Structure formats: C-alpha cells, structure tokens
mmCIF file of C-alpha atoms in Angstrom:
data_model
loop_
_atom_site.group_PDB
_atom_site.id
_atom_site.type_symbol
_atom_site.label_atom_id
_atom_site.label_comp_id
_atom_site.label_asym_id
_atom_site.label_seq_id
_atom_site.Cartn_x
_atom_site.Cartn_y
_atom_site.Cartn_z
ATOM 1 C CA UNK A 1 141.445 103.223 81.618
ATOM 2 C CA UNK A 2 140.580 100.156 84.349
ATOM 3 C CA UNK A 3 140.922 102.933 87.011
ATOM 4 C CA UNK A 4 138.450 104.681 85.168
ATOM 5 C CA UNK A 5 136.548 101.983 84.778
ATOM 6 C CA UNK A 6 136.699 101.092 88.753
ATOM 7 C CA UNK A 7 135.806 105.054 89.473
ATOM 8 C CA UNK A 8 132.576 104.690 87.493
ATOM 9 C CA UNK A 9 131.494 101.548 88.985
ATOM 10 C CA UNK A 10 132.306 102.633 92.315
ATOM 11 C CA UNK A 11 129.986 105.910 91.521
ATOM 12 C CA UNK A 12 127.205 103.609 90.373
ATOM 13 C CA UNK A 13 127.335 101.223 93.075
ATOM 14 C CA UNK A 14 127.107 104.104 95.924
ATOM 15 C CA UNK A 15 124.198 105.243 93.657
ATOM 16 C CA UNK A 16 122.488 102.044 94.066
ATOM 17 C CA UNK A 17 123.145 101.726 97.584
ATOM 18 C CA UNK A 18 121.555 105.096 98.397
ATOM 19 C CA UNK A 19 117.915 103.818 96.571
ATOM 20 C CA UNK A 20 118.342 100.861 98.516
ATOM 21 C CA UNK A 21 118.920 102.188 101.693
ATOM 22 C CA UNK A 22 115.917 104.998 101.025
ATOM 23 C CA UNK A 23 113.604 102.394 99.815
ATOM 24 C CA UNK A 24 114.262 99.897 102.603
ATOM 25 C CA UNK A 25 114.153 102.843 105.447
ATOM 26 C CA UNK A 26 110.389 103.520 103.461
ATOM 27 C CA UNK A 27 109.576 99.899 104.081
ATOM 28 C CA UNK A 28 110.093 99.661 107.464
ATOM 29 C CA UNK A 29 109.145 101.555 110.574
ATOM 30 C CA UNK A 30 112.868 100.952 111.881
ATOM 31 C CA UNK A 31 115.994 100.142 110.579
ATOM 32 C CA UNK A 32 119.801 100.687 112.030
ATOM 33 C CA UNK A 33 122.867 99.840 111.113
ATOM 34 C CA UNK A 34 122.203 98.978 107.484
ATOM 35 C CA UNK A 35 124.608 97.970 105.171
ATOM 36 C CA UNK A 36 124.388 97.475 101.463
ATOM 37 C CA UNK A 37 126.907 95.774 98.965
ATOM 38 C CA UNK A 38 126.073 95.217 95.311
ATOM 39 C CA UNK A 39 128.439 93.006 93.290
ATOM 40 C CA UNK A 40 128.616 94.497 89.679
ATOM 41 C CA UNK A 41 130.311 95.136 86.845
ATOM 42 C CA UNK A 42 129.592 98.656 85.474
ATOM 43 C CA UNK A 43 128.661 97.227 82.341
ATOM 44 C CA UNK A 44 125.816 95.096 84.338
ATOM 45 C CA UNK A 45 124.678 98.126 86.200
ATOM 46 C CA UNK A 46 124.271 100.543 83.225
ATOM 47 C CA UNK A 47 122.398 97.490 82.491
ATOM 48 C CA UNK A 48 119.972 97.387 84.881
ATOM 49 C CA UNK A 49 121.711 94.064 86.525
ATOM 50 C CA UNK A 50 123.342 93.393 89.518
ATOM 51 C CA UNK A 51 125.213 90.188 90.170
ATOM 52 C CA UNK A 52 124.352 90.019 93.660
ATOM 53 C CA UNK A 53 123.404 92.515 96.596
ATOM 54 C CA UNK A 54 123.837 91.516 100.386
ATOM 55 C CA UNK A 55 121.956 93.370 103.065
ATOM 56 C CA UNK A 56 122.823 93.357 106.644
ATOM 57 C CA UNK A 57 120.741 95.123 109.573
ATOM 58 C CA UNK A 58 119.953 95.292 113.118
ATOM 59 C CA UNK A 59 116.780 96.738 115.459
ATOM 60 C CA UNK A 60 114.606 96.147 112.721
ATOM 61 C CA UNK A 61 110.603 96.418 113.098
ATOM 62 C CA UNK A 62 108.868 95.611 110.143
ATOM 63 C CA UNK A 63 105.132 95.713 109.770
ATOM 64 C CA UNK A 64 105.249 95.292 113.411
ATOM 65 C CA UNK A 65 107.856 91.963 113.549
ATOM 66 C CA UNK A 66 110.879 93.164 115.382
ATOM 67 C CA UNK A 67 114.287 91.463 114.866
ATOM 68 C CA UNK A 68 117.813 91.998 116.494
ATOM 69 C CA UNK A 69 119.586 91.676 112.787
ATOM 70 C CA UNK A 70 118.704 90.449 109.637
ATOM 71 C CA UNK A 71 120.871 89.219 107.015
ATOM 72 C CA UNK A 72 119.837 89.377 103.156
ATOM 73 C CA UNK A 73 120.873 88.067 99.719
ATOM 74 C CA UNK A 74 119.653 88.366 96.549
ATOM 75 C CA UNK A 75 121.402 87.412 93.035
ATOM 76 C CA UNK A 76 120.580 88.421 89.506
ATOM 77 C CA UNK A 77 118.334 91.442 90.498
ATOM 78 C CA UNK A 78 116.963 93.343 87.451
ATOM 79 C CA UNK A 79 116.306 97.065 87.793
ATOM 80 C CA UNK A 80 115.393 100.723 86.762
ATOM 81 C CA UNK A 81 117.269 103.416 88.489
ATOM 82 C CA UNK A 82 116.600 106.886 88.274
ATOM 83 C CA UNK A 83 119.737 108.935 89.040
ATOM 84 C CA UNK A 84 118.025 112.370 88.880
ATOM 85 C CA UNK A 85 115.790 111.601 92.479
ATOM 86 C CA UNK A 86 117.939 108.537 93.105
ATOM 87 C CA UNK A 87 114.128 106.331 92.645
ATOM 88 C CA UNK A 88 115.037 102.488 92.437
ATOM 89 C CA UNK A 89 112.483 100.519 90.826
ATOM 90 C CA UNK A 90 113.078 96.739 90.877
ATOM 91 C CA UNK A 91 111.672 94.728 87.139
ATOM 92 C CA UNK A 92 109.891 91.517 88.859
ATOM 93 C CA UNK A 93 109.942 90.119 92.283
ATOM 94 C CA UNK A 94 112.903 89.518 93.963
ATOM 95 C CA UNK A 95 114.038 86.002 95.621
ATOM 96 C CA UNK A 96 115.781 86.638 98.739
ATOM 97 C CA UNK A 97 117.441 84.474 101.217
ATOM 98 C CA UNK A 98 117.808 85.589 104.450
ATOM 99 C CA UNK A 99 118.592 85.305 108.256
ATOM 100 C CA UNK A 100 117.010 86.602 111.450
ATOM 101 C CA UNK A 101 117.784 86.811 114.730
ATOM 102 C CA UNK A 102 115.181 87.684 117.503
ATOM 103 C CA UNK A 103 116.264 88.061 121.693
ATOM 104 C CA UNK A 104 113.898 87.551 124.143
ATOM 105 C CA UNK A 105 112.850 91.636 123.970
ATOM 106 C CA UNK A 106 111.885 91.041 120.091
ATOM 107 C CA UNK A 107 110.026 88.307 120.857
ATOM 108 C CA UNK A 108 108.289 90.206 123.574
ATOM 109 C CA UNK A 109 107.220 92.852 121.562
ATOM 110 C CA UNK A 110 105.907 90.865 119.007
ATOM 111 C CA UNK A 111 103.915 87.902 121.077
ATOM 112 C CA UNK A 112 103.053 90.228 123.533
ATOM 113 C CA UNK A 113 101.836 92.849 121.662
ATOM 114 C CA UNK A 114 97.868 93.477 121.267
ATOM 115 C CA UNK A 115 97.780 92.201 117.323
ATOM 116 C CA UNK A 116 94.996 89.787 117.172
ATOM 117 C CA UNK A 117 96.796 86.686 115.573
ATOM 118 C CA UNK A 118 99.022 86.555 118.261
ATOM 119 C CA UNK A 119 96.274 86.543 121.046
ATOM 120 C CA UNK A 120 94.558 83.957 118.424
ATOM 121 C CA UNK A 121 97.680 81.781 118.752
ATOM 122 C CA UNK A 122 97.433 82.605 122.538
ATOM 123 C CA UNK A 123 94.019 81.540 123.245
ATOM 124 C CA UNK A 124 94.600 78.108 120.701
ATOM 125 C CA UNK A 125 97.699 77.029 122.385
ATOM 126 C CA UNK A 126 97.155 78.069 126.127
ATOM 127 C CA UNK A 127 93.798 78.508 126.098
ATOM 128 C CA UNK A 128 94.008 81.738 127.279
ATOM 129 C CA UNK A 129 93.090 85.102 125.989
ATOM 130 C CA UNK A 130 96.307 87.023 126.962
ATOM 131 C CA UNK A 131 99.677 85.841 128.212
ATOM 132 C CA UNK A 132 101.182 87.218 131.261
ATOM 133 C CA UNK A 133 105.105 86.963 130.112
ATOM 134 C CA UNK A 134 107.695 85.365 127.925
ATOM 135 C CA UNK A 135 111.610 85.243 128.132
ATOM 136 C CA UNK A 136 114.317 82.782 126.590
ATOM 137 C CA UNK A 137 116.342 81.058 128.785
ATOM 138 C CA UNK A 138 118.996 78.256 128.530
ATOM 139 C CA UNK A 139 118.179 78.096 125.125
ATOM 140 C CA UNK A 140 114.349 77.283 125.354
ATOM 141 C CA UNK A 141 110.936 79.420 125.088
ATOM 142 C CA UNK A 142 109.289 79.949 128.267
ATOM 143 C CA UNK A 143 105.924 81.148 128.183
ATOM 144 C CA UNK A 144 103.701 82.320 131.535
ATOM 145 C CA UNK A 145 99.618 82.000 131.315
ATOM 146 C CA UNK A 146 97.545 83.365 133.818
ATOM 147 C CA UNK A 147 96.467 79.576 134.883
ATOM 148 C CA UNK A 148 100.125 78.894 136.486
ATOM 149 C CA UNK A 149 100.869 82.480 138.780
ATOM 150 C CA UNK A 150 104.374 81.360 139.004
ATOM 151 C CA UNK A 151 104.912 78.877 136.843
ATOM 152 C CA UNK A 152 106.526 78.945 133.173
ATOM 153 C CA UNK A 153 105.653 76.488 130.276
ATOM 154 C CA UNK A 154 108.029 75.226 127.732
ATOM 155 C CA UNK A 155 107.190 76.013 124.114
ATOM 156 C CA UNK A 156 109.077 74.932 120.437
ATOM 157 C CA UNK A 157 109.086 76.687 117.611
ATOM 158 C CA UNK A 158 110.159 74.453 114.485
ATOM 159 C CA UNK A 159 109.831 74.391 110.792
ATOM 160 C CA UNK A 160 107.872 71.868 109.022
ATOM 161 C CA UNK A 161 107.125 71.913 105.288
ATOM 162 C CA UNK A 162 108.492 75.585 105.023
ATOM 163 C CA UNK A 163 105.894 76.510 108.175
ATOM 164 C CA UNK A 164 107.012 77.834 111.540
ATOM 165 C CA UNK A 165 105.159 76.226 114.434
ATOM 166 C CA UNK A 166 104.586 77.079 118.133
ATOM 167 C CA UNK A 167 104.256 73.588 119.902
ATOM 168 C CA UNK A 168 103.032 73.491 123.741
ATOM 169 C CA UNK A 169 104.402 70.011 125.299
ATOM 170 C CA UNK A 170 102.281 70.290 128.519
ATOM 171 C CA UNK A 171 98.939 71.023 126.379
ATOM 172 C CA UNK A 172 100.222 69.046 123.705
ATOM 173 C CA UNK A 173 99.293 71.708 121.631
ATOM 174 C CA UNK A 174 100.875 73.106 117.954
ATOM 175 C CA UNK A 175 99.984 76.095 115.727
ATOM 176 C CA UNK A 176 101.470 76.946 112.800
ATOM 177 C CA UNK A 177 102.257 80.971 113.200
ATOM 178 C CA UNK A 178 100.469 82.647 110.474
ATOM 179 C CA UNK A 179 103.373 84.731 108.248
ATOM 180 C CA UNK A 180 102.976 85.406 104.420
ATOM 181 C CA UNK A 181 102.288 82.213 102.587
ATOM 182 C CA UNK A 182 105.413 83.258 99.993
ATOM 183 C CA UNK A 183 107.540 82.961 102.806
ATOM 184 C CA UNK A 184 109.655 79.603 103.125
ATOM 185 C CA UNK A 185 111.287 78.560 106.584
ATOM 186 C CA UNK A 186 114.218 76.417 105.967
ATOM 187 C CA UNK A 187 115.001 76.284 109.940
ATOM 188 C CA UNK A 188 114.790 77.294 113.233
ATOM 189 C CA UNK A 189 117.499 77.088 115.991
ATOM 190 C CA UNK A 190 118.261 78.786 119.661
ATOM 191 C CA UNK A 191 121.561 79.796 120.127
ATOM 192 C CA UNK A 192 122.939 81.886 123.054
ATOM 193 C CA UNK A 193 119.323 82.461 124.028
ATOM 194 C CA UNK A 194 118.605 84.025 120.519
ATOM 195 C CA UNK A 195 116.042 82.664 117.980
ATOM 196 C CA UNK A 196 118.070 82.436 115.054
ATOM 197 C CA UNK A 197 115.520 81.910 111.451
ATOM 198 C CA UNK A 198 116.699 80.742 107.898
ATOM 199 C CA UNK A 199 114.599 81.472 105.106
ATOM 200 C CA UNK A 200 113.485 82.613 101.155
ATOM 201 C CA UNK A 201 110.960 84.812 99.862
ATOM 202 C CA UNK A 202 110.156 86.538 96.843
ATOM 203 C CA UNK A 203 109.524 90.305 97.305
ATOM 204 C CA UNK A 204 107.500 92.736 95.406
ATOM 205 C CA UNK A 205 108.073 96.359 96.398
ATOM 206 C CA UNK A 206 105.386 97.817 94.183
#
C-alpha cells in the first residue's frame, strides 16, 4: 500500500512538473537547464496544494532581462491542474523568493541594449545618450561613456528600501533602475565577477 501510495505521488508530481516546465518555457523567450521539484503529499496534490516547489535555471531571458541562473521558491501554492492537456492554472498570486545571477555578457545585453529605460538611466547618470561598453572586473561595474575614449567609470548597484540603484561616484550620480514595483530587493552582492540578486515577488500568470 505505501509503495502504492509513493507510485501515485511520484506520477502526480512528474505531472506537475511538466505544466510547470511548459508554462515557464511560455513565459520566457529562453530558458535551459530547468529543473522543477514539488514537495507533496499525494493527498495535497489531488488537492490542489503543494507544500513547496523549487525552481532552478540558467541562460534565462525574460521580457528581455537576461540572467546566468535563477533560483526559485515558492511554498503553499494553490492550484488547478488539468491532466487531459497537462494546463496548470495557479488559484491567486504566487510569493516567490528567488536568486539571480548576471556575468558581465547578461549585463551587456541588457544595459546595452536599445530599450529606452536603459538609455534613460544612461543619459541621467552619465549624461550621455548611449554608452560605449560595460564589463565586471575585480568585482566592480565598470562603465565606458563616450566623454572618457579610454577611460572606465566605477558604478554600484545596491538595494535600498527594496529598490535597486545604479550609483556613479565620479558624477555623484544615483538612479533607482526601474523593475516592477511588486518586486522586493533584499540585496545585491559581486562575487567572482558575477552580480549575484536576492529577492520576493508575487506572480500572477494570468
């Protein structure tokens, strides 16, 4: 009977991980290496509730942010799953803690690219319309405007009040990077030349 009862929950739980994976993989525009664990009873799953899930990723680009991995955990998530066409549909928003990590190409692509908030944050903290280049190294944020050919300026990037900021000490300039108000940044550290983020949300994937 228990190895029965292990069977089914290991049939529902693979279940679940397939709507996950297919409604993730809809969400963004890449995703590799993803890896989904729900922590259940099958009692809570016939239910519609799962203890916990944990979500791990890497080469991710969503909406245009790119990050080297991404780490994700939600408890107490309510849901409707179809098994028929394997649709996952989640009852209410969905609290998430999570961790990024970004390398110097990430952050390329996504300060570099032509989205107008980031030439925004550009022209407010450099004064400048474009930026030539931007790499990590020994740990710090190195930014090149056109006003210094060959010279690199030093930039932050911090948390305050759940906020991520971009702070330029020559210009003695900050800006608070404009992400998704629901979004709360607990902190911000450089490791091994990689911007490593900790932070909650609430997500709705109606």
């Amino acid at each position: 009977m228990i190895l029965k009862q292990d069977q089914e929950k290991g049939v529902l739980a693979k279940l679940l991980e397939k709507g996950i994976n297919i409604l993730l993989k809809k969400e963004c525009n890449e995703i590799s290496n993803l890896k989904i664990d729900i922590f259940a009873t099958s009692f809570e799953i016939i239910k519609g509730i799962l203890h916990k899930i944990t979500i791990k990723a890497e080469e991710i680009n969503y909406k245009d942010l790119f990050f080297d991995t991404i780490e994700l955990e939600a408890n107490d998530v309510k849901f409707k799953f179809k098994i028929n066409n394997k649709e996952l549909k989640f009852e209410k928003d969905i609290i998430v803690e999570f961790k990024i990590s970004l390398s110097e190409n990430s952050l390329k692509k996504i300060i570099l690219s032509s989205n107008w908030i980031w030439d925004l944050i550009s022209h407010q903290i450099f004064n400048e319309d474009k930026l030539e280049n931007i790499k990590i190294e020994n740990n710090h944020i190195l930014i090149k405007d056109k006003k210094y050919i060959n010279q690199y300026n030093k930039v932050n990037i911090k948390t305050k009040k759940g906020n991520l900021y971009l702070e330029n000490e020559l210009y003695n300039e900050s800006i608070r990077i404009p992400i998704e108000e629901k979004i709360f940044f607990k902190y911000v550290n450089i490791e091994n030349n990689l911007i490593n983020i900790s932070a909650e949300s609430s997500i709705d994937f109606d």
